[in-house]
PDB file of C-alpha atoms and ligand atoms in Angstrom:
ATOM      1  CA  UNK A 111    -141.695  18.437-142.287  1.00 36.00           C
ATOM      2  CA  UNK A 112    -139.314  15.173-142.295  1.00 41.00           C
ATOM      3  CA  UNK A 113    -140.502  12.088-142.296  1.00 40.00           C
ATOM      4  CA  UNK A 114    -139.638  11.523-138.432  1.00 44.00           C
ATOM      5  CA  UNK A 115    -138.492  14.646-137.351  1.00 48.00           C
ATOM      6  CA  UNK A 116    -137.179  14.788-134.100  1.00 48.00           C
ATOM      7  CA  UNK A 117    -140.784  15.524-132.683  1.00 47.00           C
ATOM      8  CA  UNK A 118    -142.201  12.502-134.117  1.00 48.00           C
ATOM      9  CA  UNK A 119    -139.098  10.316-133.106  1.00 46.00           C
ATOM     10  CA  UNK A 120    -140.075  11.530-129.873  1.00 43.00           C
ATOM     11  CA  UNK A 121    -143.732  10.883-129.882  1.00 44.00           C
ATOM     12  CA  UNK A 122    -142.800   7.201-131.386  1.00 44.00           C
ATOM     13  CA  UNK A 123    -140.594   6.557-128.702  1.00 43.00           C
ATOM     14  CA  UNK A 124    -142.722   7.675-125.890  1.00 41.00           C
ATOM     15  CA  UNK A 125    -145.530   6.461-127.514  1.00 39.00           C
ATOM     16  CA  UNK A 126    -143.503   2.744-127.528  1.00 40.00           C
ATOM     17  CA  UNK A 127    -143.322   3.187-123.598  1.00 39.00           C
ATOM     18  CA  UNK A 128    -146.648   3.685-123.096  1.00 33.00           C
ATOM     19  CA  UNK A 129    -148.047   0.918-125.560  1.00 31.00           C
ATOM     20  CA  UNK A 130    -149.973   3.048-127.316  1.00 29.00           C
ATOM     21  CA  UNK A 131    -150.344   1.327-131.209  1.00 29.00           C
ATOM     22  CA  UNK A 132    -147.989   3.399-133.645  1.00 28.00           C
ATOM     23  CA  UNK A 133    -151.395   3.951-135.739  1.00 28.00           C
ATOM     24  CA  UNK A 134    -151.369   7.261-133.224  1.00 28.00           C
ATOM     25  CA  UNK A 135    -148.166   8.503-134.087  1.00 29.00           C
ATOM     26  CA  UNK A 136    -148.961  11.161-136.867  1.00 29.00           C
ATOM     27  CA  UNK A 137    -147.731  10.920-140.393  1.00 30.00           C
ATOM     28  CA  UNK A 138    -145.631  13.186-141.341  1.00 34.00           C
ATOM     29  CA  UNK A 139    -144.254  14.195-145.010  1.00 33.00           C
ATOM     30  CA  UNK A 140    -141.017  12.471-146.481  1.00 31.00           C
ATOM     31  CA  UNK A 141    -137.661  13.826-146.110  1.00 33.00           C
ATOM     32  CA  UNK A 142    -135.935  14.842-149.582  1.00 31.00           C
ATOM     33  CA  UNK A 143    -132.677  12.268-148.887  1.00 36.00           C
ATOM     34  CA  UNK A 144    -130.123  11.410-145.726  1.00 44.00           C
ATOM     35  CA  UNK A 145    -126.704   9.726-145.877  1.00 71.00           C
ATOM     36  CA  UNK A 146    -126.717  11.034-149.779  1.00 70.00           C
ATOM     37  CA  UNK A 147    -123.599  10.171-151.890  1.00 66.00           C
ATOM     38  CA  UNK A 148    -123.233   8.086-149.148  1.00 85.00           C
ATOM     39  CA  UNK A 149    -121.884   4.476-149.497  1.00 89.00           C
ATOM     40  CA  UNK A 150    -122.101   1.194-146.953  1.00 92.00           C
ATOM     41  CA  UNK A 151    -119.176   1.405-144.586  1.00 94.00           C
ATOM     42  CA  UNK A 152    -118.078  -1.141-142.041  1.00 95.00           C
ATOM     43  CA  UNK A 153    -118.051  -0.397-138.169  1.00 96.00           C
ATOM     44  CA  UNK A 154    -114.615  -1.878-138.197  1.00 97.00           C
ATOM     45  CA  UNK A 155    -113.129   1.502-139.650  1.00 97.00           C
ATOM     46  CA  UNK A 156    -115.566   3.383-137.079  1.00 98.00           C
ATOM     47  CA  UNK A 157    -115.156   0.560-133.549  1.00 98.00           C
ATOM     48  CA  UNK A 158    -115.910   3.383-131.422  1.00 98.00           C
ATOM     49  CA  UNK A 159    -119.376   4.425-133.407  1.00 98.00           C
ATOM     50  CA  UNK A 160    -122.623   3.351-131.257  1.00 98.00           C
ATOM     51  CA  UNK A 161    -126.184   2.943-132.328  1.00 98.00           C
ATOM     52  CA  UNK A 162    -128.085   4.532-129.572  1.00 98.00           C
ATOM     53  CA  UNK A 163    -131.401   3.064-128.887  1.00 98.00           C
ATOM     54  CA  UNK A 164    -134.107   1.152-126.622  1.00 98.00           C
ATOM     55  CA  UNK A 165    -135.955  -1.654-127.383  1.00 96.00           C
ATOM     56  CA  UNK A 166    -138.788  -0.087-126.740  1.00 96.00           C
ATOM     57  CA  UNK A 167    -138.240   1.732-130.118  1.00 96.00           C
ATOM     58  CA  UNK A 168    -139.685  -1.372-131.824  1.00 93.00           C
ATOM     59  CA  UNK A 169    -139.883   0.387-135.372  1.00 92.00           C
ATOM     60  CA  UNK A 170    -136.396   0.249-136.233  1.00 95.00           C
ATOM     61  CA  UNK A 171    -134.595  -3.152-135.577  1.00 96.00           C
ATOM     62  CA  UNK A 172    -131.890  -3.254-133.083  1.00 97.00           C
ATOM     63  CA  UNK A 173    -134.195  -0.166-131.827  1.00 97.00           C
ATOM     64  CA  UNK A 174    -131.694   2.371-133.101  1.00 97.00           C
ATOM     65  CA  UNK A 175    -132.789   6.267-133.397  1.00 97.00           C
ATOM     66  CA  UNK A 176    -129.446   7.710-133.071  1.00 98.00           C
ATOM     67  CA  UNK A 177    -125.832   7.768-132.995  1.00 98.00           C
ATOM     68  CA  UNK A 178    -122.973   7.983-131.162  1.00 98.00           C
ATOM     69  CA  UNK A 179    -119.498   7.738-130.026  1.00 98.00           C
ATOM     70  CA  UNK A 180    -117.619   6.075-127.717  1.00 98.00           C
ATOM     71  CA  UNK A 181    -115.261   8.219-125.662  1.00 98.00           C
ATOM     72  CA  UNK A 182    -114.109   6.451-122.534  1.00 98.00           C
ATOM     73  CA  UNK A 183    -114.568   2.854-122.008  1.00 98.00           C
ATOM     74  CA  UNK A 184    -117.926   3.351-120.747  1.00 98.00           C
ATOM     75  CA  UNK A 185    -118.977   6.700-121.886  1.00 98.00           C
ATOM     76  CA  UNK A 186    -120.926   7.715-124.940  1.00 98.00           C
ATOM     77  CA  UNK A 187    -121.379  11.026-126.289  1.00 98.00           C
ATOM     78  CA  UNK A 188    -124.451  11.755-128.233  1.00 98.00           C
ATOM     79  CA  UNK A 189    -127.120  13.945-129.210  1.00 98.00           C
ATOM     80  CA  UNK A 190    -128.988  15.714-126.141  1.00 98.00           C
ATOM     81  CA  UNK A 191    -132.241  15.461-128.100  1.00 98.00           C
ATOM     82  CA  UNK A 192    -131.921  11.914-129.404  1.00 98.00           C
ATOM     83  CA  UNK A 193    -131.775  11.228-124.912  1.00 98.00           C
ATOM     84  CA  UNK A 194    -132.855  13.740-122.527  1.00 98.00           C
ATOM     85  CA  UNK A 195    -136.179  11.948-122.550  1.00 97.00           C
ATOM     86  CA  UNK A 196    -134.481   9.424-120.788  1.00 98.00           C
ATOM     87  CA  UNK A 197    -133.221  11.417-118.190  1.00 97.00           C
ATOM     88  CA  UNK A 198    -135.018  10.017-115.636  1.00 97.00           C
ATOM     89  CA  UNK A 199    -135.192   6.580-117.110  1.00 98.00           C
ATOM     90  CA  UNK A 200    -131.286   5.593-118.638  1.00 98.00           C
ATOM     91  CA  UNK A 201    -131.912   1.832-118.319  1.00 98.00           C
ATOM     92  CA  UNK A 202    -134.516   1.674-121.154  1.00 98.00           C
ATOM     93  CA  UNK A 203    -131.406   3.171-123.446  1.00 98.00           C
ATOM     94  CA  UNK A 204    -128.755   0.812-124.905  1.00 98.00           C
ATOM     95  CA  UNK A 205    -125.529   1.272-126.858  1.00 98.00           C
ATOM     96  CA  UNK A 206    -124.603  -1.333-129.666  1.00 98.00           C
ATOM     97  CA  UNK A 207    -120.804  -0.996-131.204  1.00 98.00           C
ATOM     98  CA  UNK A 208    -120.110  -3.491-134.418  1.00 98.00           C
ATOM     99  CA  UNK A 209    -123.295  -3.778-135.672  1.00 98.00           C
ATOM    100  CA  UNK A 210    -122.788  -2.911-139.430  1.00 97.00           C
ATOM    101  CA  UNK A 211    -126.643  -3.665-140.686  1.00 97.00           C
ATOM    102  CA  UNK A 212    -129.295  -3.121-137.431  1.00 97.00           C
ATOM    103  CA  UNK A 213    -131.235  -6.007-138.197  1.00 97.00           C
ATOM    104  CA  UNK A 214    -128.110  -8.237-137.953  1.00 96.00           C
ATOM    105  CA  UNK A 215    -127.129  -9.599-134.226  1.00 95.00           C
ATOM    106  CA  UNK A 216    -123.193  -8.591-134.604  1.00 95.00           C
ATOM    107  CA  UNK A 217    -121.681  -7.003-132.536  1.00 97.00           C
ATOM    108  CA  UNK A 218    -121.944  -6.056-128.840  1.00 97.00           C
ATOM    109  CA  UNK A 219    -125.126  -4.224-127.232  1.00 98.00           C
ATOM    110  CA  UNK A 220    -124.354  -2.669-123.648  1.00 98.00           C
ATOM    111  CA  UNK A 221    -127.043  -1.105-120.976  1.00 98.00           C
ATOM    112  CA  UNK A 222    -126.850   2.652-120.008  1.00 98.00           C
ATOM    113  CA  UNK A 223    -127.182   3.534-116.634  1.00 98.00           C
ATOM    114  CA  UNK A 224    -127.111   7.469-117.013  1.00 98.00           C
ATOM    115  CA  UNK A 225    -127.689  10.106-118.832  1.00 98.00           C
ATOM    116  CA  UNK A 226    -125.957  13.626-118.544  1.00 98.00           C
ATOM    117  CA  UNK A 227    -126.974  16.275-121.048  1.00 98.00           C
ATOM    118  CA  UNK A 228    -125.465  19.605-121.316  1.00 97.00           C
ATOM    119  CA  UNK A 229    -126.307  22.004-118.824  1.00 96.00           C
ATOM    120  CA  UNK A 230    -127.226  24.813-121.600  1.00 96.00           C
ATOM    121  CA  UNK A 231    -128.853  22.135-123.856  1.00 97.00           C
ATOM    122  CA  UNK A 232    -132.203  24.314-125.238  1.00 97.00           C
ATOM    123  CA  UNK A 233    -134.947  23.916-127.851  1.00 97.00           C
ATOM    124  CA  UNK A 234    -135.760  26.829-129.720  1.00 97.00           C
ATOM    125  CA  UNK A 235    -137.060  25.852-133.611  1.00 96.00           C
ATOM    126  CA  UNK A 236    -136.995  27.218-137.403  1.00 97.00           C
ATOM    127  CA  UNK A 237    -140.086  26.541-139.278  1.00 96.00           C
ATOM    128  CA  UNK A 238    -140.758  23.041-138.485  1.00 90.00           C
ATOM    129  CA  UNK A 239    -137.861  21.833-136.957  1.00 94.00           C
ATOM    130  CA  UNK A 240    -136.644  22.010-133.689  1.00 96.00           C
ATOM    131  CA  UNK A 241    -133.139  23.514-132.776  1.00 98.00           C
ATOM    132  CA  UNK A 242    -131.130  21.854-130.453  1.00 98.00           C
ATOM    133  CA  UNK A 243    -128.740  24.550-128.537  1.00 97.00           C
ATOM    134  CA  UNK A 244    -125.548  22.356-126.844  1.00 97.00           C
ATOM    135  CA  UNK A 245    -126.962  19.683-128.378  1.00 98.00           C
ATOM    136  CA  UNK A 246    -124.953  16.971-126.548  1.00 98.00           C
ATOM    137  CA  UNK A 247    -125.238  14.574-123.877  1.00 98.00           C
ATOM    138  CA  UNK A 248    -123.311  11.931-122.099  1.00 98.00           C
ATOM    139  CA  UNK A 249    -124.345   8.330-121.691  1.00 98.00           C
ATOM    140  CA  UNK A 250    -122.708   6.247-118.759  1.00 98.00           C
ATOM    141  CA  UNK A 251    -122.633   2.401-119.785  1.00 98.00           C
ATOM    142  CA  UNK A 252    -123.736  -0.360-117.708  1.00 98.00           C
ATOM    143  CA  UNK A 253    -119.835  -1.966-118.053  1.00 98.00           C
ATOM    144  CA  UNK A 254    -116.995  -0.850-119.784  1.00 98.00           C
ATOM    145  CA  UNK A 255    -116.279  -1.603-123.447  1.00 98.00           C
ATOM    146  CA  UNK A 256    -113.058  -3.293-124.869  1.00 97.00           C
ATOM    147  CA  UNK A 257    -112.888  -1.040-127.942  1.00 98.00           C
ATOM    148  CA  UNK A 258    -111.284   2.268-128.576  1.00 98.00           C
ATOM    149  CA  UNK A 259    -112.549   5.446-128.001  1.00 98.00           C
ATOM    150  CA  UNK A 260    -112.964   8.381-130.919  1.00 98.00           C
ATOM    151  CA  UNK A 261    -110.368  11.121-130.781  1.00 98.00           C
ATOM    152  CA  UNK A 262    -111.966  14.447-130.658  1.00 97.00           C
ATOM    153  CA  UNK A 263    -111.021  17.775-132.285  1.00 96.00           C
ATOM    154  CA  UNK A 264    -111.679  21.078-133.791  1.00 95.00           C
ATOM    155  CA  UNK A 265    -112.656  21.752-137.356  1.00 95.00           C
ATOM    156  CA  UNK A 266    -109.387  23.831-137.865  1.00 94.00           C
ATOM    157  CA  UNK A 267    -110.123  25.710-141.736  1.00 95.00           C
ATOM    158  CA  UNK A 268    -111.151  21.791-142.834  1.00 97.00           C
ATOM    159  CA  UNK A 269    -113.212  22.454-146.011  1.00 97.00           C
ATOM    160  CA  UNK A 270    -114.948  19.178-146.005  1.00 97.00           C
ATOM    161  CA  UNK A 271    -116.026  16.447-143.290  1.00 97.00           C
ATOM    162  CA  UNK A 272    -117.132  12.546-143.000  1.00 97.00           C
ATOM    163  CA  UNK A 273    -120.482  11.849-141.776  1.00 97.00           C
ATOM    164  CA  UNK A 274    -121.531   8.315-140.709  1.00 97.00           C
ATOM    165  CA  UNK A 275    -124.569   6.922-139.745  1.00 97.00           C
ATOM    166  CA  UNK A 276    -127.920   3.767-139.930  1.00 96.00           C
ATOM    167  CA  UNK A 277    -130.375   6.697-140.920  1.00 94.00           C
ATOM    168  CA  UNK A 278    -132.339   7.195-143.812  1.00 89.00           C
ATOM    169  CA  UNK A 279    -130.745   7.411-147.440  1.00 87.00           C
ATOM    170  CA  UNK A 280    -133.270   8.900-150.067  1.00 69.00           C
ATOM    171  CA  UNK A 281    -136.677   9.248-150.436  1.00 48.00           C
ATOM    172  CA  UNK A 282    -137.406   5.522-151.482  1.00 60.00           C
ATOM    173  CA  UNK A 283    -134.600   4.163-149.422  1.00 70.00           C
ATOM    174  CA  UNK A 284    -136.321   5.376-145.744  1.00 74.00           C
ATOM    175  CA  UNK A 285    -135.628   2.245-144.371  1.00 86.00           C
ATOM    176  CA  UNK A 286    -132.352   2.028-144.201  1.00 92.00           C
ATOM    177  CA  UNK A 287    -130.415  -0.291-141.916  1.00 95.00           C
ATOM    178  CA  UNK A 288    -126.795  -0.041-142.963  1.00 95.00           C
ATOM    179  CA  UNK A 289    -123.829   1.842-141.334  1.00 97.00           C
ATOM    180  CA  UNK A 290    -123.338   4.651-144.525  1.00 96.00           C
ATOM    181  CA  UNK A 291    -120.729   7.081-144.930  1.00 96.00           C
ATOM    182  CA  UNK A 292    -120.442  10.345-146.868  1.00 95.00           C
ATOM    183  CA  UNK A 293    -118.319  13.131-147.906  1.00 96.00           C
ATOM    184  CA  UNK A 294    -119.749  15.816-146.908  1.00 96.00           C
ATOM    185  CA  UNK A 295    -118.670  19.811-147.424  1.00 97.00           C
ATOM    186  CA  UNK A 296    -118.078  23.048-144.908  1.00 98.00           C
ATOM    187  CA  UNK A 297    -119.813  25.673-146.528  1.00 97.00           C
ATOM    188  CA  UNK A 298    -118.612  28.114-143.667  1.00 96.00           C
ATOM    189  CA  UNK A 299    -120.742  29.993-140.813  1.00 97.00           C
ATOM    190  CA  UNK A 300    -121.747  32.481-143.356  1.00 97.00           C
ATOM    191  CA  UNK A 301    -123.583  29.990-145.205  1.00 96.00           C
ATOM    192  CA  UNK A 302    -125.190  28.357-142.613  1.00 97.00           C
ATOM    193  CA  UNK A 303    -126.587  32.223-141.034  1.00 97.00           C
ATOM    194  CA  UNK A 304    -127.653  32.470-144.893  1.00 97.00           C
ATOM    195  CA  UNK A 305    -129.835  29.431-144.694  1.00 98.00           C
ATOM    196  CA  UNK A 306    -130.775  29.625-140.686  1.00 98.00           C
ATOM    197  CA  UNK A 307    -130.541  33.375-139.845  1.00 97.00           C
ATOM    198  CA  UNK A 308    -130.436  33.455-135.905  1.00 96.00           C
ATOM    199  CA  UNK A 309    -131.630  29.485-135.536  1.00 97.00           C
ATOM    200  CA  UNK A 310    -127.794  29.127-136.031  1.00 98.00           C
ATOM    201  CA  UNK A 311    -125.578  30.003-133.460  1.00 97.00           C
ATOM    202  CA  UNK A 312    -121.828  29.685-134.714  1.00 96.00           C
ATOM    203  CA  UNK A 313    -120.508  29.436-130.711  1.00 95.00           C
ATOM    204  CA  UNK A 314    -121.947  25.581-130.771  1.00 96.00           C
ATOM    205  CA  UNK A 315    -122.872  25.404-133.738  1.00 98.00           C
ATOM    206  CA  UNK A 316    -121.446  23.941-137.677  1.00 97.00           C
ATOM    207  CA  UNK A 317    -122.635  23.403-140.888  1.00 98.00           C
ATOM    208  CA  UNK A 318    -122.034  20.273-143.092  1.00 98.00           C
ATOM    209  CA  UNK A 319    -123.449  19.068-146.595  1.00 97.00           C
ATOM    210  CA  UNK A 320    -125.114  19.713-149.440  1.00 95.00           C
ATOM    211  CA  UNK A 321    -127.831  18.776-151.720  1.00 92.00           C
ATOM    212  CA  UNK A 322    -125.407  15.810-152.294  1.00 93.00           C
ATOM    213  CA  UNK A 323    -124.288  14.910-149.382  1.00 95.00           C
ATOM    214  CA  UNK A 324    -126.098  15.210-145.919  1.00 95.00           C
ATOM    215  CA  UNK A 325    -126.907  13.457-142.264  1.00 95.00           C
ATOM    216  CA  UNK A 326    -131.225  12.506-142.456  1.00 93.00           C
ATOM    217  CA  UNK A 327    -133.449  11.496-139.711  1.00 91.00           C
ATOM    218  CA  UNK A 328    -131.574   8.590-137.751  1.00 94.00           C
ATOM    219  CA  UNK A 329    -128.703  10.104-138.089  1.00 96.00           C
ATOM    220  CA  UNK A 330    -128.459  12.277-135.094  1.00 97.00           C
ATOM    221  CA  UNK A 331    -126.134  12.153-132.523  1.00 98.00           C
ATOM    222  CA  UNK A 332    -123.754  10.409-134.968  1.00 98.00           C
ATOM    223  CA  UNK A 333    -120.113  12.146-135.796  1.00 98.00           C
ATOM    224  CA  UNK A 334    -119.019  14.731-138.358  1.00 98.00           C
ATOM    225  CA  UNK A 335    -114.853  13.949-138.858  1.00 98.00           C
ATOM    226  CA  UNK A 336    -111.994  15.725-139.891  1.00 98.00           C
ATOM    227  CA  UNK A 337    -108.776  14.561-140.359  1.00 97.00           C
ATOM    228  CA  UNK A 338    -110.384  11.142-138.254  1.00 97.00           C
ATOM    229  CA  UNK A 339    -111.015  13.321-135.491  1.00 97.00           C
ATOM    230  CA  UNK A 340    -115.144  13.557-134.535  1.00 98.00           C
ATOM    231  CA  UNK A 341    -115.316  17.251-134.556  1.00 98.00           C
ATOM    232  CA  UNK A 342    -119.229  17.990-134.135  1.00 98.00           C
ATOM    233  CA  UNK A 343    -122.464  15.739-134.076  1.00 98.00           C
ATOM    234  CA  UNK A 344    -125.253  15.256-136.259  1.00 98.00           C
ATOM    235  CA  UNK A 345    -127.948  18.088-134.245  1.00 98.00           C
ATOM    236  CA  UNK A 346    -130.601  19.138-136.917  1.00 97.00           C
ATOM    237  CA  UNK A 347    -131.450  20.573-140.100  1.00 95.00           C
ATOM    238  CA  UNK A 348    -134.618  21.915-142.387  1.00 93.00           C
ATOM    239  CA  UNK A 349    -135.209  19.272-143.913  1.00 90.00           C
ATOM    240  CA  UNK A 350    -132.059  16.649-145.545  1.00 90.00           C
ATOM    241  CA  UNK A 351    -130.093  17.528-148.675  1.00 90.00           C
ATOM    242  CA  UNK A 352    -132.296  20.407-149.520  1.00 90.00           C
ATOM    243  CA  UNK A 353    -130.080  22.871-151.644  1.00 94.00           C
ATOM    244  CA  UNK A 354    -129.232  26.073-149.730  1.00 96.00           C
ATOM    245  CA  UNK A 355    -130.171  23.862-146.288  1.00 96.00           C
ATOM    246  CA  UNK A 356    -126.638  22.260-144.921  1.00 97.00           C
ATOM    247  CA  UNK A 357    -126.953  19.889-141.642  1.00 97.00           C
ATOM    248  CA  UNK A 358    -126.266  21.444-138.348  1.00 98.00           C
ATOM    249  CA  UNK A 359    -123.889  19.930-136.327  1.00 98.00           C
ATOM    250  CA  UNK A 360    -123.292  20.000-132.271  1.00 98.00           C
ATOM    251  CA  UNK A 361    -119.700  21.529-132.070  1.00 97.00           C
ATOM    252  CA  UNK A 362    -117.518  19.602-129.673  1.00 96.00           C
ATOM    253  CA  UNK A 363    -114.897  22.214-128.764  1.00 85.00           C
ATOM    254  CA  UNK A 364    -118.033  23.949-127.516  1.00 73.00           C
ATOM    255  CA  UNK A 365    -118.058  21.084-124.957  1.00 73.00           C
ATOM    256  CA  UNK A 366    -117.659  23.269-121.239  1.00 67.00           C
TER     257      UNK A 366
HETATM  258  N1  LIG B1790    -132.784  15.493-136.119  1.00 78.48           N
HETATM  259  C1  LIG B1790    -132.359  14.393-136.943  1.00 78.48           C
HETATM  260  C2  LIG B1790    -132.258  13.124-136.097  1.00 78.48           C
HETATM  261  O1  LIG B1790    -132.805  13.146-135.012  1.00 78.48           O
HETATM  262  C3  LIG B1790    -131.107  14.717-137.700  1.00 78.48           C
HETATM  263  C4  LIG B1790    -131.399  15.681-138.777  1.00 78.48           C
HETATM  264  C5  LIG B1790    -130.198  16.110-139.520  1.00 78.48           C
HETATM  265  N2  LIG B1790    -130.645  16.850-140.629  1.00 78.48           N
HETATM  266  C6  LIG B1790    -129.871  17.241-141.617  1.00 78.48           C
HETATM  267  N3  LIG B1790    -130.416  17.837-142.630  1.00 78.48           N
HETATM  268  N4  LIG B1790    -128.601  16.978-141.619  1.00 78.48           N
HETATM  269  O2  LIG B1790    -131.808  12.083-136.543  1.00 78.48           O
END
């Protein structure tokens, strides 16, 4: 199991909300690597890229757990699972755009006043991860943003991708606060059923990375590019940068 996988994220996040001390979140193992082959980037190449969070999420400065990206002036797409917990609650969520190391103040950190997640989002799982199904959701911001949305766009026959994101980078690097970007391969459907069987479904559903290069816990939500275009966001995966394992990504052009 990863270090925080998206159950424990969950459980530390609720468990912030309800003041109960972090001592009760459960260990959990640690994650083989994250943003691998990855190197420090600068939000300035990525002004539309958003560090989802809550300050409630104490653990992680700036209170980051996932990504996102900005697509109007005050909408964010993201991850469903990184936010349908706050379905009911959007105002504890926040959006931060320029912030190139989380425990820095740069930047610009807006309030989120909804939340809409996919109508067919599901959780099924494979082994000990949970599958997101239309993993994507919506964010409406508190005021619009003076920065420039991402383009969006199909994968086309691209045979390798960008990924971006704060999460974690090895092993002994699991605290990881800086904006990282990799290269990352698409090994093709095939490869992904190979490695997932049935847990991947191709319709909403890509594959990206290798044992070199791969998206880690933090990461989620955050964009897979081609060609500068966000194609598909960071959804899930067994494990990070385990050989045979790719990341699974939330296809956009599944979007209804
Ligand atoms: N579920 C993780 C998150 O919430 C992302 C995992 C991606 N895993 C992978 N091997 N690419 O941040």
């Amino acid at each position: 199991m990863a270090l925080l996988s998206r159950r424990s994220v969950l459980t530390a996040v609720l468990g912030a909300a309800l003041a109960v001390p972090l001592a009760a979140v459960p260990p959990a193992a640690v994650p083989a690597s994250a943003v691998v082959g990855g190197a420090p980037a600068s939000t300035a190449a990525y002004p539309w890229l958003a560090a989802v969070g809550s300050p409630l999420f104490f653990v992680r400065p700036s209170g980051q757990f996932c990504g996102g990206a900005l697509v109007g002036p005050d909408r964010v797409l993201t991850a469903a699972h990184c936010v349908s917990m706050f379905r009911s609650a959007p105002g504890l969520l926040t959006a931060t755009f320029g912030r190139d190391d989380l425990t820095g103040t740069g930047g610009r950190t807006v309030a989120v006043t909804s939340v809409r997640v996919h109508p067919e989002y599901r959780e099924t799982s494979f082994k000990d991860e949970t599958v997101g199904h239309h993993d994507l959701a919506v964010l409406t911001l508190a005021r619009p943003v003076d920065r420039p949305a991402a383009v969006l766009g199909s994968p086309g026959s691209a045979r390798t991708g960008r990924i971006a994101g704060w999460g974690f980078t090895s092993e002994n690097d699991l605290f990881n606060t800086r904006l990282r970007t990799a290269r990352a391969p698409l090994p093709g459907n095939a490869a992904c059923e190979r490695a997932y069987g049935g847990a991947f479904d191709p319709s909403d559903m890509l594959c990206a990375g290798s044992a070199a290069a791969d998206s880690c816990q933090f990461d989620s939500g955050g964009p897979l590019l081609v060609r500068g275009r966000v194609v598909a966001l960071v959804s899930w995966g067994y494990g990070c940068g385990k050989p045979g394992y790719p990341g699974v990504y939330a296809r956009l052009d599944s979007l209804p």
